[in-house]
Amino acid sequence: MSDGWTLAAREAEDGEYTVRTRAALPDPAERARYPVAMWITWPWGPIASEAEEDAIIDEMIRFENAVHEAATRGGWGMLVAVVTNGAGREWLWHAAHADEFVGEMRGALQGHPTYPFEVRAWDDPTWKAARELNPRAGMH
């Protein structure tokens, strides 16, 4: 990602994890356009070698880049944070509508292999999830 993002390593009861978040959250008008939190989880699954882990990370990056580029162009979602831990990788997005986000994401991934992720959505008009992941992200 470009400027405007922070990366931090943190400790939790179940181990270390990294969090990449927006350094500052968008202004209130922009946040109001995206009141739905979208949490995408991709578990590691069994990994037999370092080469296999590298291949999975490469797939995760291709997935993230494809969705991010399409969402930015189409205005249907905003990537807010990426969490990597011992269980896998998770992305926090904000969207205008959950169903539209999932449909557009599927379109952005046409031609890609089937990725092993799950999507959860909930109303989060105050961007509470984003503020919990990065309490220092300035709120306008």
PDB file of C-alpha atoms in Angstrom:
ATOM      1  CA  MET A   1       0.000   0.000   0.000  1.00  0.00           C
ATOM      2  CA  SER A   2       1.049   3.590  -0.391  1.00  0.00           C
ATOM      3  CA  ASP A   3       1.428   6.369   2.155  1.00  0.00           C
ATOM      4  CA  GLY A   4      -1.425   6.754   4.564  1.00  0.00           C
ATOM      5  CA  TRP A   5      -1.073   3.273   6.080  1.00  0.00           C
ATOM      6  CA  THR A   6       0.536   2.124   9.319  1.00  0.00           C
ATOM      7  CA  LEU A   7       1.916  -1.287  10.204  1.00  0.00           C
ATOM      8  CA  ALA A   8       2.145  -2.533  13.780  1.00  0.00           C
ATOM      9  CA  ALA A   9       3.034  -5.819  15.460  1.00  0.00           C
ATOM     10  CA  ARG A  10       0.940  -6.609  18.494  1.00  0.00           C
ATOM     11  CA  GLU A  11       0.757  -9.322  21.136  1.00  0.00           C
ATOM     12  CA  ALA A  12      -2.373 -11.206  22.142  1.00  0.00           C
ATOM     13  CA  GLU A  13      -3.041 -14.213  24.338  1.00  0.00           C
ATOM     14  CA  ASP A  14      -2.901 -16.495  21.305  1.00  0.00           C
ATOM     15  CA  GLY A  15       0.314 -15.037  19.857  1.00  0.00           C
ATOM     16  CA  GLU A  16       1.696 -12.166  17.834  1.00  0.00           C
ATOM     17  CA  TYR A  17      -0.161 -10.558  14.971  1.00  0.00           C
ATOM     18  CA  THR A  18       0.369  -7.674  12.578  1.00  0.00           C
ATOM     19  CA  VAL A  19      -2.135  -4.979  11.735  1.00  0.00           C
ATOM     20  CA  ARG A  20      -1.972  -2.735   8.681  1.00  0.00           C
ATOM     21  CA  THR A  21      -4.461   0.114   9.023  1.00  0.00           C
ATOM     22  CA  ARG A  22      -5.244   3.435   7.499  1.00  0.00           C
ATOM     23  CA  ALA A  23      -3.223   6.064   9.368  1.00  0.00           C
ATOM     24  CA  ALA A  24      -6.303   8.292   9.430  1.00  0.00           C
ATOM     25  CA  LEU A  25      -9.905   7.456   8.782  1.00  0.00           C
ATOM     26  CA  PRO A  26     -11.740   9.369   6.069  1.00  0.00           C
ATOM     27  CA  ASP A  27     -13.808  12.435   6.793  1.00  0.00           C
ATOM     28  CA  PRO A  28     -17.369  12.039   8.148  1.00  0.00           C
ATOM     29  CA  ALA A  29     -19.032  12.420   4.738  1.00  0.00           C
ATOM     30  CA  GLU A  30     -16.898   9.638   3.275  1.00  0.00           C
ATOM     31  CA  ARG A  31     -17.508   7.370   6.288  1.00  0.00           C
ATOM     32  CA  ALA A  32     -21.254   7.972   5.951  1.00  0.00           C
ATOM     33  CA  ARG A  33     -21.106   6.563   2.386  1.00  0.00           C
ATOM     34  CA  TYR A  34     -19.840   3.246   3.799  1.00  0.00           C
ATOM     35  CA  PRO A  35     -21.847   2.317   6.929  1.00  0.00           C
ATOM     36  CA  VAL A  36     -21.460  -1.473   6.637  1.00  0.00           C
ATOM     37  CA  ALA A  37     -18.402  -3.307   7.982  1.00  0.00           C
ATOM     38  CA  MET A  38     -17.274  -6.264   5.881  1.00  0.00           C
ATOM     39  CA  TRP A  39     -14.925  -8.718   7.616  1.00  0.00           C
ATOM     40  CA  ILE A  40     -13.215 -11.188   5.280  1.00  0.00           C
ATOM     41  CA  THR A  41     -11.394 -14.134   6.878  1.00  0.00           C
ATOM     42  CA  TRP A  42      -8.961 -16.417   5.056  1.00  0.00           C
ATOM     43  CA  PRO A  43      -7.599 -19.203   7.314  1.00  0.00           C
ATOM     44  CA  TRP A  44      -4.117 -20.599   6.749  1.00  0.00           C
ATOM     45  CA  GLY A  45      -5.195 -24.224   6.747  1.00  0.00           C
ATOM     46  CA  PRO A  46      -2.502 -26.904   6.787  1.00  0.00           C
ATOM     47  CA  ILE A  47       0.879 -25.689   5.528  1.00  0.00           C
ATOM     48  CA  ALA A  48       3.516 -28.313   4.741  1.00  0.00           C
ATOM     49  CA  SER A  49       6.471 -26.079   3.823  1.00  0.00           C
ATOM     50  CA  GLU A  50       7.798 -22.549   3.656  1.00  0.00           C
ATOM     51  CA  ALA A  51       7.287 -22.621  -0.120  1.00  0.00           C
ATOM     52  CA  GLU A  52       3.630 -23.512   0.394  1.00  0.00           C
ATOM     53  CA  GLU A  53       3.249 -20.656   2.892  1.00  0.00           C
ATOM     54  CA  ASP A  54       4.843 -18.250   0.391  1.00  0.00           C
ATOM     55  CA  ALA A  55       2.402 -19.456  -2.293  1.00  0.00           C
ATOM     56  CA  ILE A  56      -0.567 -18.828   0.010  1.00  0.00           C
ATOM     57  CA  ILE A  57       0.704 -15.347   0.850  1.00  0.00           C
ATOM     58  CA  ASP A  58       1.073 -14.624  -2.873  1.00  0.00           C
ATOM     59  CA  GLU A  59      -2.552 -15.729  -3.407  1.00  0.00           C
ATOM     60  CA  MET A  60      -3.686 -13.478  -0.545  1.00  0.00           C
ATOM     61  CA  ILE A  61      -1.874 -10.543  -2.116  1.00  0.00           C
ATOM     62  CA  ARG A  62      -3.439 -11.222  -5.550  1.00  0.00           C
ATOM     63  CA  PHE A  63      -6.866 -11.453  -3.896  1.00  0.00           C
ATOM     64  CA  GLU A  64      -6.392  -8.209  -1.961  1.00  0.00           C
ATOM     65  CA  ASN A  65      -5.013  -6.304  -4.948  1.00  0.00           C
ATOM     66  CA  ALA A  66      -7.829  -7.418  -7.267  1.00  0.00           C
ATOM     67  CA  VAL A  67     -10.566  -6.473  -4.812  1.00  0.00           C
ATOM     68  CA  HIS A  68      -8.862  -3.232  -3.752  1.00  0.00           C
ATOM     69  CA  GLU A  69      -8.347  -2.040  -7.327  1.00  0.00           C
ATOM     70  CA  ALA A  70     -11.938  -2.836  -8.336  1.00  0.00           C
ATOM     71  CA  ALA A  71     -13.430  -1.295  -5.193  1.00  0.00           C
ATOM     72  CA  THR A  72     -11.385   1.870  -5.594  1.00  0.00           C
ATOM     73  CA  ARG A  73     -12.389   2.215  -9.260  1.00  0.00           C
ATOM     74  CA  GLY A  74     -16.039   1.351  -8.630  1.00  0.00           C
ATOM     75  CA  GLY A  75     -16.499   3.165  -5.326  1.00  0.00           C
ATOM     76  CA  TRP A  76     -18.291   0.187  -3.727  1.00  0.00           C
ATOM     77  CA  GLY A  77     -15.918  -0.401  -0.836  1.00  0.00           C
ATOM     78  CA  MET A  78     -12.992   0.956   1.132  1.00  0.00           C
ATOM     79  CA  LEU A  79     -10.218  -1.175   2.586  1.00  0.00           C
ATOM     80  CA  VAL A  80      -9.646  -0.143   6.187  1.00  0.00           C
ATOM     81  CA  ALA A  81      -7.362  -2.738   7.795  1.00  0.00           C
ATOM     82  CA  VAL A  82      -5.556  -6.035   7.266  1.00  0.00           C
ATOM     83  CA  VAL A  83      -4.784  -8.340  10.200  1.00  0.00           C
ATOM     84  CA  THR A  84      -2.382 -11.279   9.873  1.00  0.00           C
ATOM     85  CA  ASN A  85      -2.099 -13.784  12.707  1.00  0.00           C
ATOM     86  CA  GLY A  86      -1.492 -17.458  13.377  1.00  0.00           C
ATOM     87  CA  ALA A  87      -4.987 -18.332  12.165  1.00  0.00           C
ATOM     88  CA  GLY A  88      -4.721 -16.550   8.805  1.00  0.00           C
ATOM     89  CA  ARG A  89      -5.370 -13.139   7.325  1.00  0.00           C
ATOM     90  CA  GLU A  90      -8.407 -10.911   7.778  1.00  0.00           C
ATOM     91  CA  TRP A  91      -9.491  -7.774   5.968  1.00  0.00           C
ATOM     92  CA  LEU A  92     -11.792  -5.063   7.277  1.00  0.00           C
ATOM     93  CA  TRP A  93     -13.624  -3.202   4.557  1.00  0.00           C
ATOM     94  CA  HIS A  94     -16.429  -0.680   4.717  1.00  0.00           C
ATOM     95  CA  ALA A  95     -19.172  -0.720   2.110  1.00  0.00           C
ATOM     96  CA  ALA A  96     -22.422   0.998   1.258  1.00  0.00           C
ATOM     97  CA  HIS A  97     -24.329  -2.305   1.069  1.00  0.00           C
ATOM     98  CA  ALA A  98     -23.230  -5.843   1.970  1.00  0.00           C
ATOM     99  CA  ASP A  99     -24.906  -7.575  -0.974  1.00  0.00           C
ATOM    100  CA  GLU A 100     -23.491  -5.100  -3.490  1.00  0.00           C
ATOM    101  CA  PHE A 101     -20.014  -5.491  -1.997  1.00  0.00           C
ATOM    102  CA  VAL A 102     -20.112  -9.290  -2.250  1.00  0.00           C
ATOM    103  CA  GLY A 103     -21.444  -9.172  -5.815  1.00  0.00           C
ATOM    104  CA  GLU A 104     -18.835  -6.662  -6.953  1.00  0.00           C
ATOM    105  CA  MET A 105     -16.090  -8.602  -5.169  1.00  0.00           C
ATOM    106  CA  ARG A 106     -17.111 -11.767  -7.016  1.00  0.00           C
ATOM    107  CA  GLY A 107     -16.919  -9.853 -10.287  1.00  0.00           C
ATOM    108  CA  ALA A 108     -13.458  -8.538  -9.407  1.00  0.00           C
ATOM    109  CA  LEU A 109     -12.305 -12.109  -8.765  1.00  0.00           C
ATOM    110  CA  GLN A 110     -13.537 -13.611 -12.027  1.00  0.00           C
ATOM    111  CA  GLY A 111     -10.730 -15.626 -13.548  1.00  0.00           C
ATOM    112  CA  HIS A 112      -9.065 -16.126 -10.154  1.00  0.00           C
ATOM    113  CA  PRO A 113      -8.944 -19.508  -8.439  1.00  0.00           C
ATOM    114  CA  THR A 114     -11.521 -20.205  -5.742  1.00  0.00           C
ATOM    115  CA  TYR A 115     -10.126 -18.620  -2.582  1.00  0.00           C
ATOM    116  CA  PRO A 116     -10.954 -20.088   0.865  1.00  0.00           C
ATOM    117  CA  PHE A 117     -12.414 -17.026   2.552  1.00  0.00           C
ATOM    118  CA  GLU A 118     -15.563 -16.201   4.494  1.00  0.00           C
ATOM    119  CA  VAL A 119     -17.360 -12.861   4.633  1.00  0.00           C
ATOM    120  CA  ARG A 120     -19.293 -11.415   7.558  1.00  0.00           C
ATOM    121  CA  ALA A 121     -21.140  -8.104   7.459  1.00  0.00           C
ATOM    122  CA  TRP A 122     -22.715  -5.868  10.083  1.00  0.00           C
ATOM    123  CA  ASP A 123     -23.922  -2.307  10.422  1.00  0.00           C
ATOM    124  CA  ASP A 124     -21.074  -0.129  11.699  1.00  0.00           C
ATOM    125  CA  PRO A 125     -21.933   3.490  10.811  1.00  0.00           C
ATOM    126  CA  THR A 126     -19.539   4.844  13.482  1.00  0.00           C
ATOM    127  CA  TRP A 127     -16.645   2.720  12.167  1.00  0.00           C
ATOM    128  CA  LYS A 128     -16.178   1.224  15.629  1.00  0.00           C
ATOM    129  CA  ALA A 129     -14.285  -1.810  14.275  1.00  0.00           C
ATOM    130  CA  ALA A 130     -11.770   0.429  12.503  1.00  0.00           C
ATOM    131  CA  ARG A 131     -11.244   2.549  15.598  1.00  0.00           C
ATOM    132  CA  GLU A 132     -10.679  -0.588  17.697  1.00  0.00           C
ATOM    133  CA  LEU A 133      -7.994  -1.825  15.304  1.00  0.00           C
ATOM    134  CA  ASN A 134      -6.260   1.553  15.246  1.00  0.00           C
ATOM    135  CA  PRO A 135      -7.309   3.843  18.101  1.00  0.00           C
ATOM    136  CA  ARG A 136      -4.800   6.455  16.879  1.00  0.00           C
ATOM    137  CA  ALA A 137      -6.460   6.824  13.479  1.00  0.00           C
ATOM    138  CA  GLY A 138      -7.725  10.374  13.515  1.00  0.00           C
ATOM    139  CA  MET A 139     -11.453  10.834  13.280  1.00  0.00           C
ATOM    140  CA  HIS A 140     -12.462  14.132  11.660  1.00  0.00           C
TER     141      HIS A 140
END
